[in-house]
mmCIF file of C-alpha atoms in Angstrom:
data_model
loop_
_atom_site.group_PDB
_atom_site.id
_atom_site.type_symbol
_atom_site.label_atom_id
_atom_site.label_comp_id
_atom_site.label_asym_id
_atom_site.label_seq_id
_atom_site.Cartn_x
_atom_site.Cartn_y
_atom_site.Cartn_z
ATOM 1 C CA MET A 3 11.444 -20.195 -6.116
ATOM 2 C CA SER A 4 10.653 -19.139 -9.698
ATOM 3 C CA GLU A 5 9.273 -15.687 -10.410
ATOM 4 C CA SER A 6 5.964 -15.249 -8.612
ATOM 5 C CA THR A 7 2.997 -13.098 -9.527
ATOM 6 C CA VAL A 8 2.024 -10.366 -7.088
ATOM 7 C CA LEU A 9 -1.424 -8.875 -7.594
ATOM 8 C CA VAL A 10 -1.962 -5.422 -6.066
ATOM 9 C CA LEU A 11 -5.448 -4.232 -5.176
ATOM 10 C CA ASP A 12 -4.768 -0.556 -5.782
ATOM 11 C CA ALA A 13 -6.272 2.333 -3.870
ATOM 12 C CA GLN A 14 -8.274 4.951 -5.707
ATOM 13 C CA PRO A 15 -6.484 8.022 -7.107
ATOM 14 C CA PRO A 16 -4.934 10.274 -5.926
ATOM 15 C CA GLU A 17 -3.526 7.614 -3.547
ATOM 16 C CA PRO A 18 -0.098 6.548 -4.892
ATOM 17 C CA PRO A 19 0.629 2.879 -5.654
ATOM 18 C CA PRO A 20 3.064 0.983 -3.430
ATOM 19 C CA ARG A 21 6.760 1.318 -4.196
ATOM 20 C CA LEU A 22 7.751 -2.207 -5.186
ATOM 21 C CA GLY A 23 10.824 -1.445 -7.266
ATOM 22 C CA LYS A 24 12.949 -3.791 -5.161
ATOM 23 C CA LEU A 25 10.900 -6.688 -6.539
ATOM 24 C CA THR A 26 11.899 -5.914 -10.135
ATOM 25 C CA GLY A 27 13.109 -9.116 -11.780
ATOM 26 C CA ARG A 28 11.917 -11.164 -8.814
ATOM 27 C CA ALA A 29 8.161 -10.877 -9.181
ATOM 28 C CA ARG A 30 5.639 -10.097 -11.877
ATOM 29 C CA ILE A 31 3.463 -7.231 -10.633
ATOM 30 C CA LEU A 32 -0.184 -7.033 -11.730
ATOM 31 C CA HIS A 33 -2.740 -4.435 -10.683
ATOM 32 C CA ALA A 34 -6.461 -4.729 -10.074
ATOM 33 C CA ASP A 35 -9.393 -2.755 -8.781
ATOM 34 C CA ALA A 36 -12.764 -3.839 -7.449
ATOM 35 C CA SER A 37 -14.164 -4.300 -10.956
ATOM 36 C CA ASN A 38 -11.627 -6.887 -12.156
ATOM 37 C CA LEU A 39 -10.189 -8.383 -8.972
ATOM 38 C CA ALA A 40 -12.207 -11.619 -9.173
ATOM 39 C CA GLY A 41 -10.938 -12.352 -12.680
ATOM 40 C CA GLN A 42 -7.297 -11.808 -11.728
ATOM 41 C CA LEU A 43 -7.200 -13.705 -8.438
ATOM 42 C CA PRO A 44 -6.516 -17.076 -10.164
ATOM 43 C CA LEU A 45 -3.384 -15.562 -11.751
ATOM 44 C CA ALA A 46 -1.765 -14.476 -8.494
ATOM 45 C CA ASP A 47 0.524 -16.217 -6.045
ATOM 46 C CA VAL A 48 0.380 -13.232 -3.700
ATOM 47 C CA LEU A 49 -2.271 -10.555 -3.161
ATOM 48 C CA LEU A 50 -1.273 -7.185 -1.706
ATOM 49 C CA VAL A 51 -4.361 -5.346 -0.464
ATOM 50 C CA TRP A 52 -3.091 -1.792 -0.802
ATOM 51 C CA ASP A 53 -6.638 -0.399 -0.753
ATOM 52 C CA PHE A 54 -7.355 -1.377 2.831
ATOM 53 C CA SER A 55 -10.696 0.449 2.854
ATOM 54 C CA SER A 56 -12.092 -1.762 0.081
ATOM 55 C CA HIS A 57 -14.311 -4.796 0.615
ATOM 56 C CA ALA A 58 -13.438 -6.105 -2.865
ATOM 57 C CA VAL A 59 -11.510 -9.128 -1.562
ATOM 58 C CA ARG A 60 -14.437 -10.260 0.557
ATOM 59 C CA ASP A 61 -16.700 -9.972 -2.479
ATOM 60 C CA ALA A 62 -14.306 -11.522 -5.018
ATOM 61 C CA TRP A 63 -12.740 -14.392 -3.094
ATOM 62 C CA PRO A 64 -15.673 -16.823 -3.346
ATOM 63 C CA GLY A 65 -15.661 -18.295 -6.833
ATOM 64 C CA GLU A 66 -13.925 -20.635 -9.241
ATOM 65 C CA GLY A 67 -10.233 -21.043 -9.895
ATOM 66 C CA ALA A 68 -6.986 -20.901 -7.980
ATOM 67 C CA ARG A 69 -6.446 -18.359 -5.240
ATOM 68 C CA PRO A 70 -3.295 -16.642 -3.935
ATOM 69 C CA ARG A 71 -1.322 -18.612 -1.353
ATOM 70 C CA TRP A 72 -0.599 -15.453 0.629
ATOM 71 C CA VAL A 73 -2.641 -12.284 1.200
ATOM 72 C CA HIS A 74 -1.112 -9.219 2.843
ATOM 73 C CA THR A 75 -3.163 -6.177 3.834
ATOM 74 C CA ALA A 76 -1.538 -2.790 4.340
ATOM 75 C CA SER A 77 -3.563 -2.240 7.505
ATOM 76 C CA ALA A 78 -3.758 -3.462 11.072
ATOM 77 C CA GLY A 79 -7.367 -4.661 10.783
ATOM 78 C CA VAL A 80 -8.428 -7.532 8.507
ATOM 79 C CA ASP A 81 -12.229 -7.340 8.830
ATOM 80 C CA HIS A 82 -12.516 -5.707 5.388
ATOM 81 C CA LEU A 83 -11.186 -8.777 3.589
ATOM 82 C CA MET A 84 -12.197 -11.798 5.661
ATOM 83 C CA CYS A 85 -14.976 -14.037 4.372
ATOM 84 C CA PRO A 86 -15.833 -17.660 5.239
ATOM 85 C CA GLU A 87 -14.110 -19.008 2.126
ATOM 86 C CA LEU A 88 -10.839 -17.189 2.852
ATOM 87 C CA ALA A 89 -10.980 -18.132 6.535
ATOM 88 C CA ALA A 90 -11.432 -21.827 5.632
ATOM 89 C CA SER A 91 -8.678 -21.861 2.994
ATOM 90 C CA ASP A 92 -4.993 -22.631 3.467
ATOM 91 C CA THR A 93 -4.069 -19.128 2.277
ATOM 92 C CA VAL A 94 -1.857 -17.274 4.760
ATOM 93 C CA VAL A 95 -3.005 -13.768 5.738
ATOM 94 C CA THR A 96 -0.637 -11.146 7.154
ATOM 95 C CA ASN A 97 -1.172 -7.545 8.235
ATOM 96 C CA ALA A 98 0.772 -4.310 8.754
ATOM 97 C CA ARG A 99 1.328 -4.860 12.449
ATOM 98 C CA GLY A 100 4.069 -2.602 13.763
ATOM 99 C CA VAL A 101 3.697 0.330 11.361
ATOM 100 C CA PHE A 102 0.921 2.223 13.107
ATOM 101 C CA ASP A 103 1.504 1.491 16.801
ATOM 102 C CA GLN A 104 3.405 4.551 17.983
ATOM 103 C CA PRO A 105 1.745 7.089 15.626
ATOM 104 C CA ILE A 106 -1.692 6.049 16.885
ATOM 105 C CA ALA A 107 -0.502 6.143 20.492
ATOM 106 C CA GLU A 108 0.741 9.705 19.956
ATOM 107 C CA TYR A 109 -2.573 10.655 18.358
ATOM 108 C CA VAL A 110 -4.555 9.277 21.295
ATOM 109 C CA ALA A 111 -2.316 11.168 23.714
ATOM 110 C CA ALA A 112 -2.921 14.339 21.704
ATOM 111 C CA LEU A 113 -6.688 13.806 21.895
ATOM 112 C CA VAL A 114 -6.543 13.202 25.655
ATOM 113 C CA LEU A 115 -4.536 16.383 26.182
ATOM 114 C CA ALA A 116 -6.751 18.386 23.823
ATOM 115 C CA MET A 117 -9.894 17.361 25.703
ATOM 116 C CA ALA A 118 -8.326 17.795 29.142
ATOM 117 C CA LYS A 119 -7.021 21.259 28.272
ATOM 118 C CA ASP A 120 -10.190 22.303 26.387
ATOM 119 C CA LEU A 121 -8.212 23.163 23.248
ATOM 120 C CA PRO A 122 -11.196 22.927 20.861
ATOM 121 C CA ARG A 123 -12.971 25.646 22.875
ATOM 122 C CA THR A 124 -9.804 27.749 22.974
ATOM 123 C CA LEU A 125 -9.598 27.674 19.172
ATOM 124 C CA ASP A 126 -13.283 28.546 18.857
ATOM 125 C CA LEU A 127 -12.856 31.512 21.209
ATOM 126 C CA GLN A 128 -9.805 32.720 19.296
ATOM 127 C CA ARG A 129 -11.824 32.759 16.079
ATOM 128 C CA GLU A 130 -14.477 34.780 17.930
ATOM 129 C CA ARG A 131 -11.810 37.106 19.419
ATOM 130 C CA ALA A 132 -13.293 36.305 22.802
ATOM 131 C CA TRP A 133 -11.238 36.372 26.023
ATOM 132 C CA GLU A 134 -12.742 33.755 28.323
ATOM 133 C CA HIS A 135 -10.593 32.491 31.158
ATOM 134 C CA ARG A 136 -11.275 28.847 32.130
ATOM 135 C CA GLU A 137 -9.844 26.139 34.314
ATOM 136 C CA THR A 138 -8.692 22.937 32.620
ATOM 137 C CA ARG A 139 -8.102 19.424 33.805
ATOM 138 C CA ARG A 140 -4.904 17.793 34.958
ATOM 139 C CA VAL A 141 -4.205 14.417 33.284
ATOM 140 C CA GLY A 142 -1.598 13.182 35.755
ATOM 141 C CA GLY A 143 -3.301 11.021 38.338
ATOM 142 C CA THR A 144 -6.337 10.216 36.188
ATOM 143 C CA ARG A 145 -7.323 6.699 35.107
ATOM 144 C CA ALA A 146 -7.563 5.175 31.639
ATOM 145 C CA CYS A 147 -9.072 1.931 30.400
ATOM 146 C CA VAL A 148 -7.599 0.746 27.087
ATOM 147 C CA VAL A 149 -9.599 -2.007 25.372
ATOM 148 C CA GLY A 150 -7.404 -4.061 23.042
ATOM 149 C CA THR A 151 -4.035 -5.586 23.904
ATOM 150 C CA GLY A 152 -2.353 -5.786 20.514
ATOM 151 C CA PRO A 153 0.693 -3.639 19.742
ATOM 152 C CA ILE A 154 -1.477 -0.548 19.211
ATOM 153 C CA GLY A 155 -3.301 -0.927 22.530
ATOM 154 C CA ARG A 156 -0.034 -1.552 24.351
ATOM 155 C CA ALA A 157 1.629 1.458 22.739
ATOM 156 C CA ILE A 158 -1.338 3.610 23.784
ATOM 157 C CA ALA A 159 -1.128 2.309 27.348
ATOM 158 C CA GLY A 160 2.602 3.032 27.510
ATOM 159 C CA THR A 161 2.198 6.564 26.175
ATOM 160 C CA LEU A 162 -0.655 7.381 28.567
ATOM 161 C CA LYS A 163 1.386 6.047 31.480
ATOM 162 C CA ALA A 164 4.175 8.446 30.469
ATOM 163 C CA LEU A 165 1.653 11.278 31.027
ATOM 164 C CA GLY A 166 1.076 10.049 34.563
ATOM 165 C CA ILE A 167 -2.214 8.304 33.783
ATOM 166 C CA THR A 168 -2.920 5.042 35.606
ATOM 167 C CA THR A 169 -3.813 2.664 32.781
ATOM 168 C CA ALA A 170 -5.613 -0.698 32.732
ATOM 169 C CA LEU A 171 -5.500 -2.968 29.663
ATOM 170 C CA VAL A 172 -8.484 -5.165 28.767
ATOM 171 C CA GLY A 173 -8.063 -8.105 26.402
ATOM 172 C CA ARG A 174 -9.817 -11.218 25.185
ATOM 173 C CA THR A 175 -8.522 -13.249 28.133
ATOM 174 C CA ALA A 176 -7.202 -12.336 31.569
ATOM 175 C CA ARG A 177 -3.467 -12.811 32.117
ATOM 176 C CA ALA A 178 -0.514 -11.084 33.748
ATOM 177 C CA GLY A 179 -0.949 -7.336 33.295
ATOM 178 C CA VAL A 180 -4.195 -7.730 31.339
ATOM 179 C CA HIS A 181 -7.794 -7.737 32.530
ATOM 180 C CA GLY A 182 -10.355 -10.037 30.948
ATOM 181 C CA PRO A 183 -13.767 -9.040 29.541
ATOM 182 C CA ASP A 184 -15.475 -9.717 32.885
ATOM 183 C CA ASP A 185 -13.573 -6.766 34.386
ATOM 184 C CA LEU A 186 -14.506 -4.271 31.685
ATOM 185 C CA ASP A 187 -17.684 -2.814 33.192
ATOM 186 C CA ARG A 188 -16.020 -2.380 36.586
ATOM 187 C CA LEU A 189 -13.084 -0.572 35.005
ATOM 188 C CA LEU A 190 -15.392 1.646 32.956
ATOM 189 C CA THR A 191 -17.088 2.933 36.111
ATOM 190 C CA ARG A 192 -13.730 4.257 37.358
ATOM 191 C CA ALA A 193 -12.079 5.436 34.124
ATOM 192 C CA ASP A 194 -11.584 9.067 33.172
ATOM 193 C CA TRP A 195 -10.457 8.004 29.685
ATOM 194 C CA VAL A 196 -11.803 5.003 27.776
ATOM 195 C CA VAL A 197 -9.837 4.107 24.640
ATOM 196 C CA CYS A 198 -11.081 1.477 22.193
ATOM 197 C CA ALA A 199 -8.269 -0.199 20.238
ATOM 198 C CA ALA A 200 -9.879 -3.627 19.808
ATOM 199 C CA PRO A 201 -10.059 -5.593 16.556
ATOM 200 C CA LEU A 202 -13.474 -5.941 14.938
ATOM 201 C CA THR A 203 -14.787 -9.476 15.432
ATOM 202 C CA ASP A 204 -18.191 -11.040 16.032
ATOM 203 C CA ASP A 205 -17.520 -10.711 19.766
ATOM 204 C CA THR A 206 -16.530 -7.031 19.700
ATOM 205 C CA ARG A 207 -18.987 -5.593 17.162
ATOM 206 C CA GLY A 208 -21.156 -2.963 18.871
ATOM 207 C CA MET A 209 -19.445 -3.528 22.233
ATOM 208 C CA PHE A 210 -19.702 0.155 23.126
ATOM 209 C CA ASP A 211 -23.442 0.709 23.309
ATOM 210 C CA ALA A 212 -25.935 2.570 25.492
ATOM 211 C CA ARG A 213 -25.355 0.229 28.420
ATOM 212 C CA ARG A 214 -21.579 0.669 28.334
ATOM 213 C CA PHE A 215 -21.802 4.448 27.986
ATOM 214 C CA GLY A 216 -24.322 4.409 30.815
ATOM 215 C CA VAL A 217 -21.907 2.848 33.293
ATOM 216 C CA MET A 218 -19.146 5.379 32.591
ATOM 217 C CA GLN A 219 -18.602 8.399 34.818
ATOM 218 C CA PRO A 220 -20.302 11.662 33.732
ATOM 219 C CA SER A 221 -16.783 13.163 33.565
ATOM 220 C CA ALA A 222 -15.393 10.382 31.335
ATOM 221 C CA ARG A 223 -14.207 10.802 27.771
ATOM 222 C CA PHE A 224 -14.285 8.072 25.121
ATOM 223 C CA VAL A 225 -11.849 7.608 22.211
ATOM 224 C CA ASN A 226 -12.188 5.099 19.346
ATOM 225 C CA ILE A 227 -9.255 4.430 17.013
ATOM 226 C CA GLY A 228 -10.147 0.758 16.420
ATOM 227 C CA ARG A 229 -13.000 0.202 13.982
ATOM 228 C CA GLY A 230 -16.202 2.182 13.566
ATOM 229 C CA ALA A 231 -18.490 -0.813 14.037
ATOM 230 C CA LEU A 232 -17.151 -1.342 17.559
ATOM 231 C CA VAL A 233 -19.406 1.558 18.584
ATOM 232 C CA VAL A 234 -23.183 1.894 18.296
ATOM 233 C CA GLU A 235 -22.976 5.422 16.949
ATOM 234 C CA ASP A 236 -26.571 6.432 17.715
ATOM 235 C CA ASP A 237 -26.007 5.377 21.319
ATOM 236 C CA LEU A 238 -22.880 7.532 21.514
ATOM 237 C CA VAL A 239 -24.798 10.542 20.186
ATOM 238 C CA GLU A 240 -27.458 9.960 22.846
ATOM 239 C CA ALA A 241 -24.829 9.586 25.575
ATOM 240 C CA LEU A 242 -23.217 12.884 24.609
ATOM 241 C CA THR A 243 -26.512 14.719 24.149
ATOM 242 C CA LYS A 244 -27.804 13.573 27.541
ATOM 243 C CA ARG A 245 -24.406 14.236 29.178
ATOM 244 C CA TRP A 246 -23.943 10.633 30.279
ATOM 245 C CA ILE A 247 -20.282 11.224 29.405
ATOM 246 C CA ALA A 248 -18.336 14.474 29.062
ATOM 247 C CA GLY A 249 -16.920 14.025 25.591
ATOM 248 C CA ALA A 250 -15.570 11.723 22.914
ATOM 249 C CA ALA A 251 -13.256 11.531 19.921
ATOM 250 C CA LEU A 252 -13.757 9.256 16.918
ATOM 251 C CA ASP A 253 -11.204 8.579 14.192
ATOM 252 C CA VAL A 254 -13.098 5.629 12.683
ATOM 253 C CA PHE A 255 -16.711 5.268 11.631
ATOM 254 C CA GLU A 256 -19.130 2.617 10.444
ATOM 255 C CA GLN A 257 -19.478 4.484 7.148
ATOM 256 C CA GLU A 258 -16.448 6.262 5.713
ATOM 257 C CA PRO A 259 -16.277 8.986 4.570
ATOM 258 C CA LEU A 260 -18.710 10.140 7.258
ATOM 259 C CA PRO A 261 -21.874 11.401 5.517
ATOM 260 C CA GLY A 262 -22.506 15.111 5.754
ATOM 261 C CA ASP A 263 -25.880 14.553 7.389
ATOM 262 C CA SER A 264 -24.533 12.293 10.157
ATOM 263 C CA PRO A 265 -25.529 13.489 13.653
ATOM 264 C CA LEU A 266 -21.970 12.757 14.749
ATOM 265 C CA TRP A 267 -20.788 16.010 13.151
ATOM 266 C CA THR A 268 -22.800 18.077 15.612
ATOM 267 C CA ALA A 269 -22.893 15.830 18.684
ATOM 268 C CA PRO A 270 -21.880 17.936 21.720
ATOM 269 C CA GLY A 271 -18.341 17.352 22.910
ATOM 270 C CA LEU A 272 -17.367 15.080 20.004
ATOM 271 C CA LEU A 273 -14.129 15.453 18.034
ATOM 272 C CA VAL A 274 -14.302 13.945 14.527
ATOM 273 C CA SER A 275 -11.199 13.086 12.495
ATOM 274 C CA PRO A 276 -11.078 11.291 9.106
ATOM 275 C CA HIS A 277 -9.368 7.946 9.917
ATOM 276 C CA MET A 278 -5.936 9.546 10.113
ATOM 277 C CA SER A 279 -4.588 8.607 13.543
ATOM 278 C CA GLY A 280 -1.878 6.277 12.190
ATOM 279 C CA ASP A 281 -1.012 8.179 9.037
ATOM 280 C CA THR A 282 2.209 10.097 9.573
ATOM 281 C CA VAL A 283 4.569 11.493 6.941
ATOM 282 C CA GLY A 284 6.167 8.559 5.101
ATOM 283 C CA TRP A 285 3.674 5.916 6.261
ATOM 284 C CA ARG A 286 3.031 4.594 2.745
ATOM 285 C CA ASP A 287 6.753 4.054 2.193
ATOM 286 C CA GLU A 288 6.894 2.129 5.488
ATOM 287 C CA LEU A 289 4.029 -0.080 4.337
ATOM 288 C CA GLY A 290 5.734 -0.760 1.009
ATOM 289 C CA THR A 291 9.035 -1.568 2.716
ATOM 290 C CA GLN A 292 7.288 -3.905 5.128
ATOM 291 C CA PHE A 293 5.661 -5.822 2.273
ATOM 292 C CA VAL A 294 8.980 -6.200 0.442
ATOM 293 C CA GLU A 295 10.573 -7.566 3.635
ATOM 294 C CA LEU A 296 7.717 -10.029 4.066
ATOM 295 C CA TYR A 297 8.014 -11.040 0.408
ATOM 296 C CA GLU A 298 11.678 -11.846 1.038
ATOM 297 C CA GLN A 299 10.630 -14.155 3.876
ATOM 298 C CA TRP A 300 7.905 -15.779 1.789
ATOM 299 C CA SER A 301 9.997 -16.252 -1.368
ATOM 300 C CA THR A 302 12.845 -17.914 0.546
ATOM 301 C CA GLY A 303 10.600 -20.219 2.538
ATOM 302 C CA GLN A 304 11.098 -18.477 5.888
ATOM 303 C CA PRO A 305 8.237 -18.259 8.390
ATOM 304 C CA LEU A 306 6.200 -15.122 7.771
ATOM 305 C CA ALA A 307 5.853 -12.459 10.443
ATOM 306 C CA ASN A 308 2.462 -10.904 11.284
ATOM 307 C CA VAL A 309 0.426 -14.007 10.452
ATOM 308 C CA VAL A 310 -3.250 -13.445 11.271
ATOM 309 C CA ASP A 311 -5.348 -16.060 13.030
ATOM 310 C CA LYS A 312 -8.145 -16.075 10.466
ATOM 311 C CA LYS A 313 -10.729 -17.403 12.922
ATOM 312 C CA ARG A 314 -9.984 -14.732 15.531
ATOM 313 C CA GLY A 315 -9.332 -11.913 13.085
ATOM 314 C CA TYR A 316 -5.991 -10.682 14.447
ATOM 315 C CA VAL A 317 -2.374 -11.665 15.020
ATOM 316 C CA PRO A 318 -2.229 -13.705 18.243
ATOM 317 C CA GLY A 319 0.445 -13.345 20.844
ATOM 318 C CA HIS A 320 -0.742 -10.574 23.166
#
């Protein structure tokens, strides 16, 4: 294959650009931002969506001219870039499946332990120089319901099981080791920990609402590391305020950064983190290396890994 053109949708400073030095002499690298992406799309064979928080691809894809034959996003989710025109095209879409699985699983385990052992309150009391003995909760022997059966959901389930937590997986369809959607409400009524790791699709948007929080145990805790729009945030605030559930932790939000006046900041029993559950030291280098490896597959005509089913919105297979 002759030299191809790779267009990079860069993230905003101070985020560093991807390290693509291994493509020197093999690909022409162009850079774009939201303001000029539409004009550069016809020039590109490949689009690397490095700014995975941007909706620029969804806005720029419809229009005149050629379009890249392959789009790769440096994220697990693809909802930020999918639009009807891209979904209907013959362009291949891949994602960063495999990079974030174990880091996110570790983060969820940390949140579960922090809530079970009341660590936020311990830190508050230390700042107040207050000695207040309390009893905390044992996690071994409790039950978890993990919604989402991709690599991230499975890694979470495996890590929670290692803590002695009985874990049920819920996916799009029932199969060996996986419950279907019809089992979700029943599992929620028994779960001590509910973890949302589902992709954002038309079927999953707003799936955790007042009704779902209402069927959970008053002692249950909820964790979302999937996408913010999977949760009706006002309903979660109400559930926490009225003590329908004991606590929650959110790493993703419908609007990011979370506005300073959001009621989520002060909702009782809620831990807020800034979309960081998968971001460990060196994660950007891993994403860059993964793209270079995929480019090697693409440029030599090999089947690409991590190909997204554009209708479903995720990589099938689990």
